[in-house]
C-alpha cells in the first residue's frame, strides 16, 4: 500500500467467535486491509457499515438471527457503496446463486487459503466478482450459470488461445468490450488469467465444458465433500 492510501475497511460478521477472531487475525496481517468492526450476527450490519464507513462487509451465511444473505441485502439496499463478500462452511451452490442475484460480489468457502481470502476482499472492493470455483462448477452442472451469455461466448472463444482482437472480430465486438467480458468471467471463476479460467472450464467437470465449450451432453458433477463447522 502506498503512503497516504487508506486501507480497505472491513466489517466481519460471524456467530462463531473463534472463527471470527481467526478471520480478523488473518486479515490484520495485510497492510492494505483493516478490520474496523466485528459482529456476532447479521442484525445491525447495515447500520454498522454506515457508522464505520466500511468498504467491504464479510458476512457468514449461517447466523442465528439474521443470516448472511438477508444481511447482504440490507447492506446493499443501504446505498453506501459497501461491497459484500459472503463466506460459508457449506458448499451449497444455491446459496451462491441467491447471493449473486442479490448483488453480492464475492462468495467463498471458509477453508479458502488466507492469501486468497485477502485477495477476494481486494477484488470485490475494486468492483470485480469472485466466486468459489467449486461451487461455480456445481452451479453450472445444475444448468444455472453466474456467467452471462456473452461472458460464456467470449470465454468459449478464448479457449483455443485466440487473441482479444481475434475474439472481437469473431464476435463482432470491440476489443475493449471483449476485455471487459473476459475480466468479469475470470473474476467469477476466481482465476488469475483467462488461460487459468479456461483451464477451470476444462478441468472442473464435463458440465462446465457443456456451458463454455458448446457440447450437448454432460455427466452430473459429484457433490462436493460436506463442509462442517
XYZ file of C-alpha atoms in Angstrom:
229
model
C 0.000 0.000 0.000
C 1.414 3.380 -0.980
C 1.895 6.177 1.529
C -1.287 8.123 2.162
C -3.548 5.445 0.708
C -6.381 4.426 3.025
C -6.613 0.711 3.830
C -9.733 -1.223 2.868
C -12.105 -1.003 5.824
C -13.693 -4.367 6.575
C -16.630 -5.498 8.707
C -16.718 -9.138 9.858
C -19.976 -10.833 10.885
C -19.831 -14.438 12.135
C -21.660 -16.015 15.050
C -18.669 -18.196 15.964
C -16.239 -16.104 17.984
C -13.289 -18.390 17.267
C -13.831 -18.270 13.505
C -14.481 -14.533 13.538
C -11.317 -13.940 15.557
C -9.262 -16.103 13.219
C -10.542 -14.261 10.152
C -9.816 -10.917 11.798
C -6.286 -12.015 12.726
C -5.563 -13.249 9.204
C -6.822 -10.094 7.532
C -4.927 -7.938 10.047
C -1.681 -9.311 8.598
C -2.393 -7.443 5.363
C -1.049 -3.890 5.195
C -3.880 -2.684 2.963
C -6.788 -4.189 4.954
C -8.183 -3.010 8.299
C -10.928 -4.796 10.248
C -12.906 -1.935 11.787
C -15.960 -3.781 13.128
C -16.880 -7.304 14.276
C -20.427 -8.606 14.764
C -21.769 -11.929 16.034
C -24.881 -11.742 13.843
C -26.124 -10.127 10.649
C -28.534 -7.912 12.575
C -27.298 -4.338 12.533
C -24.770 -4.939 9.771
C -26.176 -2.194 7.558
C -26.071 0.313 10.420
C -22.517 -0.714 11.322
C -21.412 -0.339 7.714
C -22.625 3.241 7.716
C -21.261 4.061 11.190
C -17.771 2.716 10.458
C -17.510 3.756 6.786
C -16.993 0.134 5.793
C -15.719 -0.695 2.302
C -16.267 -4.479 2.363
C -18.646 -6.458 4.578
C -17.529 -10.077 5.063
C -20.658 -11.940 6.130
C -21.036 -15.548 7.228
C -24.034 -17.271 5.658
C -25.284 -19.259 8.652
C -26.078 -16.923 11.559
C -28.908 -17.407 14.072
C -30.972 -14.207 13.882
C -30.221 -12.519 10.564
C -28.273 -14.716 8.137
C -25.617 -13.543 5.723
C -27.924 -13.412 2.726
C -30.508 -11.245 4.443
C -27.780 -9.061 5.933
C -26.200 -8.685 2.486
C -29.489 -7.473 1.037
C -29.815 -4.903 3.836
C -26.215 -3.697 3.400
C -26.624 -3.317 -0.358
C -30.015 -1.625 -0.010
C -28.460 0.991 2.299
C -26.717 2.514 -0.713
C -23.373 3.201 0.979
C -21.330 1.620 -1.812
C -20.079 -1.106 0.516
C -19.299 -4.379 -1.271
C -20.308 -7.722 0.222
C -18.255 -10.914 0.426
C -20.175 -13.921 1.743
C -18.236 -16.760 3.386
C -19.629 -20.169 4.241
C -18.714 -23.604 5.555
C -21.434 -25.155 3.408
C -20.748 -25.993 -0.240
C -24.230 -25.170 -1.492
C -24.428 -23.534 -4.922
C -28.000 -22.448 -4.192
C -26.673 -20.053 -1.557
C -24.190 -18.665 -4.071
C -26.872 -18.129 -6.701
C -29.084 -16.276 -4.225
C -26.148 -14.104 -3.183
C -25.216 -13.237 -6.772
C -28.832 -12.432 -7.617
C -28.910 -10.062 -4.625
C -25.842 -8.197 -5.893
C -23.154 -9.792 -3.718
C -19.766 -9.540 -5.400
C -17.958 -12.378 -3.642
C -18.815 -15.851 -2.380
C -16.099 -18.141 -0.992
C -15.814 -21.059 1.426
C -14.128 -20.654 4.801
C -11.329 -23.091 4.005
C -10.097 -20.697 1.318
C -6.368 -20.007 1.947
C -5.715 -16.781 3.840
C -3.963 -15.076 0.940
C -6.868 -15.889 -1.378
C -9.395 -14.522 1.123
C -7.433 -11.285 1.377
C -7.262 -11.080 -2.398
C -11.013 -11.699 -2.614
C -11.535 -8.683 -0.330
C -9.386 -6.584 -2.654
C -11.182 -7.833 -5.752
C -14.712 -7.092 -4.538
C -13.557 -3.706 -3.257
C -12.298 -2.981 -6.779
C -15.727 -3.829 -8.200
C -14.914 -7.282 -9.501
C -16.731 -10.522 -8.740
C -15.106 -13.505 -7.032
C -16.919 -16.853 -6.814
C -15.671 -20.125 -5.378
C -14.665 -22.226 -8.426
C -16.008 -25.493 -6.981
C -19.437 -24.013 -6.314
C -19.342 -22.312 -9.706
C -18.709 -25.690 -11.341
C -21.568 -27.314 -9.442
C -23.862 -24.418 -10.286
C -23.014 -24.863 -13.948
C -23.732 -28.588 -13.714
C -27.213 -27.783 -12.449
C -27.840 -25.644 -15.515
C -27.713 -22.199 -13.873
C -24.564 -20.247 -14.563
C -23.496 -16.980 -12.865
C -21.787 -16.160 -16.170
C -23.822 -14.106 -18.589
C -24.470 -15.488 -22.063
C -21.965 -13.035 -23.557
C -19.314 -13.918 -20.938
C -19.741 -17.588 -21.830
C -19.381 -16.791 -25.549
C -16.231 -14.738 -25.024
C -14.598 -17.279 -22.707
C -15.535 -20.103 -25.068
C -13.867 -18.191 -27.906
C -10.751 -17.751 -25.753
C -10.337 -21.475 -25.087
C -8.357 -22.033 -28.302
C -5.856 -19.276 -27.473
C -7.373 -16.613 -29.712
C -6.203 -13.054 -29.084
C -8.531 -10.342 -27.877
C -8.559 -8.817 -31.365
C -9.408 -12.182 -32.956
C -12.219 -12.773 -30.471
C -13.525 -9.257 -31.110
C -13.585 -9.856 -34.857
C -15.262 -13.253 -34.498
C -17.985 -11.964 -32.178
C -18.264 -8.511 -33.802
C -17.400 -6.710 -30.579
C -14.871 -4.039 -29.757
C -11.588 -5.202 -28.149
C -12.457 -3.185 -25.046
C -15.796 -4.966 -24.677
C -14.069 -8.333 -25.044
C -11.554 -7.401 -22.346
C -14.382 -6.370 -20.016
C -16.246 -9.654 -20.525
C -13.059 -11.685 -20.075
C -12.206 -9.804 -16.896
C -15.669 -10.430 -15.473
C -15.616 -14.136 -16.388
C -12.130 -14.552 -14.925
C -13.227 -12.909 -11.686
C -16.304 -15.093 -11.384
C -14.162 -18.189 -11.942
C -11.744 -16.983 -9.235
C -8.914 -17.242 -11.749
C -5.900 -15.010 -12.324
C -5.742 -15.163 -16.120
C -8.041 -16.147 -18.962
C -5.856 -19.215 -19.523
C -6.493 -20.262 -15.932
C -10.210 -19.601 -16.327
C -10.183 -21.759 -19.440
C -8.343 -24.481 -17.514
C -11.014 -24.374 -14.818
C -13.608 -24.689 -17.545
C -11.861 -27.740 -18.982
C -10.838 -29.471 -15.779
C -13.609 -28.913 -13.260
C -16.196 -31.088 -14.942
C -17.789 -32.068 -18.223
C -20.770 -29.973 -17.096
C -18.649 -26.853 -17.120
C -17.428 -27.766 -20.583
C -21.047 -28.031 -21.688
C -21.643 -24.385 -20.759
C -18.355 -22.985 -22.048
C -17.489 -25.219 -24.999
C -20.921 -25.732 -26.506
C -21.133 -29.536 -26.111
C -24.600 -31.064 -25.843
C -24.153 -33.799 -23.217
C -22.681 -33.796 -19.744
C -22.341 -36.091 -16.782
C -23.553 -34.631 -13.469
C -20.902 -33.440 -11.058
C -20.488 -35.405 -7.872
C -21.426 -33.429 -4.794
C -18.502 -31.688 -3.079
C -17.416 -33.071 0.253
C -19.618 -31.793 3.016
C -18.026 -28.985 4.963
C -18.864 -28.750 8.619
C -18.242 -26.069 11.188
